[in-house]
Structure formats: C-alpha cells, structure tokens
Coordinates of C-alpha atoms in Angstrom, one line a residue:
M158 CA 0.1 -0.5 0.0
D159 CA 1.7 3.3 -1.1
V160 CA 0.8 6.7 1.5
L161 CA -2.6 7.4 0.4
Q162 CA -4.0 3.9 1.0
W163 CA -2.8 4.4 4.4
V164 CA -5.0 7.5 5.0
E165 CA -7.5 6.6 3.3
R166 CA -7.9 3.2 5.6
A167 CA -7.5 5.5 8.8
A168 CA -9.8 7.8 7.2
A169 CA -12.7 5.0 6.7
A170 CA -12.3 3.3 10.2
P171 CA -15.4 3.8 11.9
S172 CA -13.3 4.7 15.6
L173 CA -9.3 5.7 15.4
L174 CA -6.9 6.4 18.3
L175 CA -4.2 8.6 16.1
A176 CA -0.8 8.4 18.3
T177 CA 2.2 9.9 18.0
D178 CA 6.0 10.2 19.8
F179 CA 6.9 13.8 19.8
D180 CA 10.7 13.7 19.5
G181 CA 11.9 13.1 16.1
T182 CA 8.3 12.5 15.2
I183 CA 6.2 15.8 15.2
S184 CA 9.8 17.7 16.4
E185 CA 12.8 17.5 15.1
I186 CA 15.4 16.9 17.6
T187 CA 17.1 19.2 19.3
A188 CA 21.3 19.0 20.2
V189 CA 19.7 19.9 24.0
S190 CA 16.2 18.7 24.0
G191 CA 14.6 21.8 26.0
G192 CA 15.3 22.7 22.9
A193 CA 12.6 21.1 20.8
V194 CA 9.8 22.4 19.7
A195 CA 6.3 20.8 17.3
A196 CA 7.1 20.7 13.7
P197 CA 4.6 23.1 11.3
G198 CA 1.3 22.5 11.1
A199 CA 1.8 19.4 13.3
L200 CA 0.1 21.1 16.4
G201 CA -2.8 21.9 14.1
A202 CA -3.2 18.5 12.5
L203 CA -3.6 16.7 15.9
G204 CA -6.4 19.3 17.0
A205 CA -7.8 19.4 13.8
L206 CA -8.2 15.6 14.1
S207 CA -9.2 15.5 17.7
R208 CA -12.2 17.2 16.8
A209 CA -13.2 14.9 14.1
P210 CA -16.2 12.3 14.2
G211 CA -14.6 9.0 16.3
T212 CA -11.3 10.2 17.0
T213 CA -9.0 10.2 19.8
V214 CA -5.8 12.0 19.9
A215 CA -3.1 10.1 22.3
I216 CA 0.5 12.0 22.3
V217 CA 3.0 9.1 24.0
T218 CA 6.6 10.6 24.9
G219 CA 9.5 9.9 27.3
R220 CA 8.9 13.5 28.4
T221 CA 7.0 14.0 31.4
I222 CA 4.0 14.6 31.3
H223 CA 3.8 18.5 32.3
D224 CA 6.6 19.2 30.3
V225 CA 5.1 17.2 27.1
A226 CA 1.8 18.8 27.7
A227 CA 3.5 22.5 28.1
R228 CA 4.8 21.6 24.3
T229 CA 1.1 21.0 23.1
A230 CA -1.1 22.9 24.9
R231 CA -2.5 23.7 21.0
C232 CA -3.7 20.2 20.7
G233 CA -6.4 20.9 22.7
A234 CA -8.4 17.5 24.2
V235 CA -5.7 15.4 23.7
W236 CA -4.9 11.9 25.8
R237 CA -1.1 12.3 26.5
V238 CA 1.1 9.5 27.8
G239 CA 4.6 10.3 29.8
E240 CA 7.1 8.6 30.8
H241 CA 7.0 5.8 28.5
G242 CA 3.4 5.0 30.2
T243 CA 4.1 5.6 33.7
E244 CA 1.8 9.1 33.9
I245 CA -1.2 9.5 31.7
A246 CA -3.6 12.3 31.4
A247 CA -7.2 12.3 30.1
P248 CA -8.5 14.8 27.6
G249 CA -9.6 17.2 30.3
G250 CA -6.4 16.8 31.9
E251 CA -7.0 14.5 34.5
L252 CA -4.3 12.7 35.5
V253 CA -5.2 8.9 35.3
Y254 CA -2.8 6.9 35.8
L255 CA 0.7 7.3 38.0
A256 CA 3.1 4.7 38.3
D257 CA 4.8 4.5 41.6
A258 CA 8.3 6.4 41.5
P259 CA 11.4 4.1 42.7
T260 CA 12.5 6.9 44.3
E261 CA 15.7 5.1 46.3
A262 CA 16.7 3.3 43.3
L263 CA 16.6 6.1 41.0
D264 CA 18.5 8.3 43.8
A265 CA 21.1 5.8 43.7
L266 CA 21.5 5.7 40.1
E267 CA 21.2 9.4 39.5
R268 CA 24.7 9.5 42.1
E269 CA 25.7 7.0 39.6
A270 CA 25.3 8.9 36.1
E271 CA 26.9 12.2 38.3
E272 CA 30.3 9.7 38.7
A273 CA 30.4 9.2 34.7
V274 CA 29.5 12.8 34.0
R275 CA 32.8 13.8 36.7
R276 CA 34.7 11.2 33.9
V277 CA 32.9 12.5 30.9
P278 CA 31.6 16.3 31.4
A279 CA 29.9 16.6 28.1
L280 CA 27.5 13.7 28.8
G281 CA 24.0 15.4 30.2
I282 CA 22.0 14.1 33.3
E283 CA 18.0 13.8 33.4
R284 CA 16.0 13.1 36.0
K285 CA 12.4 12.9 35.8
R286 CA 9.4 10.7 37.9
C287 CA 10.4 7.5 37.4
S288 CA 14.0 7.6 34.6
I289 CA 17.0 8.7 34.2
A290 CA 18.0 9.0 30.9
L291 CA 21.9 10.5 30.0
H292 CA 22.5 12.6 26.7
W293 CA 25.1 12.4 25.5
R294 CA 24.5 14.5 22.0
L295 CA 27.0 16.8 22.5
V296 CA 29.8 14.7 23.2
P297 CA 32.6 15.5 20.5
A298 CA 34.1 12.0 18.8
E299 CA 37.8 12.6 20.5
A300 CA 35.9 11.3 24.1
R301 CA 32.9 9.0 22.5
P302 CA 35.3 6.0 23.3
A303 CA 35.4 6.9 27.1
A304 CA 31.6 7.6 27.0
F305 CA 30.3 4.2 25.9
D306 CA 32.8 3.0 28.8
A307 CA 30.9 5.0 31.1
L308 CA 27.4 4.3 29.8
G309 CA 28.2 1.1 29.7
A310 CA 29.3 0.8 33.6
W311 CA 26.1 2.6 34.2
E312 CA 23.6 0.2 32.2
D313 CA 25.2 -2.2 34.9
A314 CA 24.6 0.1 37.4
A315 CA 20.5 0.0 36.3
A316 CA 20.4 -3.2 35.5
R317 CA 21.6 -4.6 39.3
R318 CA 18.6 -2.0 40.5
G319 CA 16.3 -3.3 38.2
F320 CA 15.9 -1.0 35.2
V321 CA 15.4 -1.3 31.5
V322 CA 18.1 0.7 29.9
M323 CA 16.4 1.5 26.4
R324 CA 18.9 2.9 24.1
G325 CA 17.7 5.6 22.0
R326 CA 19.1 8.7 19.6
S327 CA 22.2 9.6 22.0
I328 CA 20.4 8.8 25.0
H329 CA 20.3 5.6 27.3
E330 CA 17.3 6.1 29.5
A331 CA 16.8 3.7 32.5
R332 CA 13.5 2.5 33.2
D333 CA 11.2 0.9 35.0
A334 CA 10.4 -2.8 33.2
A335 CA 7.1 -2.5 33.7
H336 CA 6.5 0.7 31.4
D337 CA 6.1 0.9 27.5
K338 CA 4.5 2.4 25.2
G339 CA 3.2 -0.7 23.6
R340 CA 1.5 -0.9 27.3
A341 CA 0.1 2.6 27.4
L342 CA -1.2 1.9 23.5
A343 CA -3.2 -1.4 25.4
F344 CA -4.8 1.1 28.5
L345 CA -5.4 3.4 25.9
L346 CA -7.2 1.3 24.1
A347 CA -8.8 -0.6 26.4
R348 CA -11.2 2.5 27.2
L349 CA -12.5 3.2 23.4
P350 CA -15.1 1.1 21.2
P351 CA -14.0 -2.4 21.0
G352 CA -12.7 -2.7 16.7
T353 CA -10.5 1.0 16.9
L354 CA -8.2 1.0 14.7
V355 CA -5.1 2.0 16.1
V356 CA -2.1 4.5 14.1
Y357 CA 1.1 4.6 15.9
A358 CA 3.5 6.7 14.3
G359 CA 7.1 7.1 16.3
D360 CA 11.2 7.5 15.1
D361 CA 13.4 5.0 17.8
T362 CA 14.0 2.3 19.7
T363 CA 11.0 3.7 22.8
D364 CA 8.6 3.3 20.3
E365 CA 9.0 -0.2 18.7
P366 CA 7.0 -1.6 21.6
A367 CA 4.1 0.9 20.4
I368 CA 4.5 -0.1 16.6
A369 CA 4.8 -3.8 17.0
H370 CA 1.1 -3.8 19.1
A371 CA -0.3 -1.8 16.6
R372 CA 0.6 -4.4 14.5
A373 CA -0.3 -7.1 16.6
I374 CA -4.0 -6.1 16.8
G375 CA -4.3 -5.3 13.5
G376 CA -3.5 -1.3 13.5
V377 CA -1.0 0.5 11.8
G378 CA 3.0 1.3 12.9
V379 CA 4.8 3.8 10.9
Y380 CA 7.9 4.5 11.8
I381 CA 9.9 8.0 11.1
A382 CA 12.6 7.3 10.1
S383 CA 16.1 9.7 10.1
S384 CA 19.9 9.4 9.2
E385 CA 20.6 8.6 12.5
R386 CA 18.0 5.8 12.9
P387 CA 17.0 5.0 9.5
D388 CA 15.8 1.6 10.2
T389 CA 13.8 0.0 13.2
A390 CA 14.2 -3.8 15.0
V391 CA 10.4 -4.3 14.1
E392 CA 8.8 -4.1 11.3
P393 CA 6.8 -1.3 10.4
D394 CA 3.4 -1.5 7.7
L395 CA 4.7 2.7 6.5
T396 CA 7.9 4.1 7.0
L397 CA 8.5 7.9 6.1
D398 CA 11.4 10.0 5.7
G399 CA 10.8 12.5 8.4
P400 CA 8.4 14.7 10.7
K401 CA 7.6 16.8 7.9
A402 CA 5.9 13.6 5.5
W403 CA 4.5 12.3 8.8
I404 CA 2.6 15.8 9.5
A405 CA 1.6 16.0 6.1
F406 CA -0.3 12.5 6.5
L407 CA -2.2 13.8 10.0
E408 CA -3.5 16.7 7.7
A409 CA -4.8 14.9 4.8
L410 CA -5.9 12.3 7.6
A411 CA -8.1 15.4 9.1
A412 CA -8.7 16.4 6.0
R413 CA -10.5 13.2 5.0
R414 CA -11.7 12.6 8.5
G415 CA -14.3 15.8 9.3
G416 CA -11.0 17.6 10.6
V417 CA -11.0 21.5 10.0
I418 CA -7.3 22.7 9.0
G419 CA -8.5 23.7 4.9
E420 CA -7.6 21.5 2.0
A421 CA -5.5 18.7 2.4
P422 CA -2.3 18.6 1.3
R423 CA -0.6 16.3 -2.1
L424 CA 0.5 13.3 -0.7
A425 CA 3.5 11.6 -2.7

C-alpha cells in the first residue's frame, strides 16, 4: 500500500486512535532536549483530528507529562502519555494513571550517573519522576570511547537495580521494566470502543513496543526514519522520511476525516 492508501484506511475507520511520539516525530531532534518544538502544522493537524468524529488523539512520549502538556497545549483535548506510560492524562487534563516512583533506586542510580559525568563532562543527566536518562549528543568524537565505557558501567548499575535501559538517539534511559509505550496503547484502547483502529508513529527504540502492538492488533505501525536511525528492529507497515512526511500524513488524514485545517496536502 502507498501512503495515500494508508491515509484512506485510517480515514474510513468508524473509531480511530491516532497516537504519535513527540521528539523526532512531530518535532525535529535538537542538541538539547529543552529546545524541541513541534514542527509547523503538527499541532494544528492533531487538534483538527481531535475534533473529528470518532477520533481520539494521543501524544505518547518519554518526556514528563507536564513537559509534553506544555509543548502540545495548542492540540487541545488529547490524551497525553508521559515517561513511556508511567503517567497518563485524559483529554481534560486529569491524571488517570500515575506509577509509583522508585525513588531510592533512582537516587542511587543518579549518583552513578554523576560519576559518569565526572569522567566525561559532556554527558548530560536528565532526572525524571520514574526514570533517568544520560544524553551523549554533545560529547565530542574524541571523547566518545570514554563516554561509551562510562555508559556501559552505568547500564550495569541500572540492571543491578532492576531497571531496563533503552538506547535511543544519543540517549541511554533507565526506566521501570513494567512500563512501555505498547502497554500505554493498550491502556488507551481499553477505554475506547471495541474494534478501534490504532495508528501509531514513532522514530526510536522506545517506540518499537507501540509499533509492534499496533500491528499485532490489526492497526498501523508507522516508523519515522532518520539519518541517525534509518531502520527499526520491528517491522512497520509504513516508513516515512522524517517529521515533515508524518505531518503531511496527519494533515491529509484530518482533511479526509472531518477536521478543519483547510485543503488536504498532496501526498507522494
């Protein structure tokens, strides 16, 4: 099937869950995660879809729920999933799921991360409520062997404390093994009509459980490829070249499904 055929399939579904990652999917990756903003047209298309008949929109990310809510406020009434499913907010903003934070284990792992940063100062620590990430995008080429040694030691420490480490685009993130984006999709679908078609799009290893889950239940898994990660370890239904192509998909779908965004764009 070509892109337009996938759009038409989603447009025809009586009940649709349209779920998307944020970074690298509706936002370009930035050197510093705080600088990421949704690409032009993305929030408008998602907002239009959220108002379309029989359509539920969800933004599913590794960012904290408060962070993603601030960055996607223009979308309006959409589900928001933070920290890979440990935080879930309903379209009205009510927090409907909040995992317990393993604070003691995270404190210990953060001290291990600080040791890694002492060895390689260009590494960056991001402490979240239920996870810790080490960013290495700003590490210069000559320091990367030392950085990967430090990251390996930190991964071992994370595993000893019961965390799973996901290796993403210039990031290693330690999180609770009980939560991932695939389980988050299942949580949302349980609150929607039986037979709801799910379309999920993401660009990184943390999105693979959701892409796989969407396909396993007869939905559509979309992989947003990049020069950093041109391929994924799971087989998607559709591979698109970067956020612009995904946003064009969203705009075309919104126009066909009854969202108000103007004329649908032409798709290749």
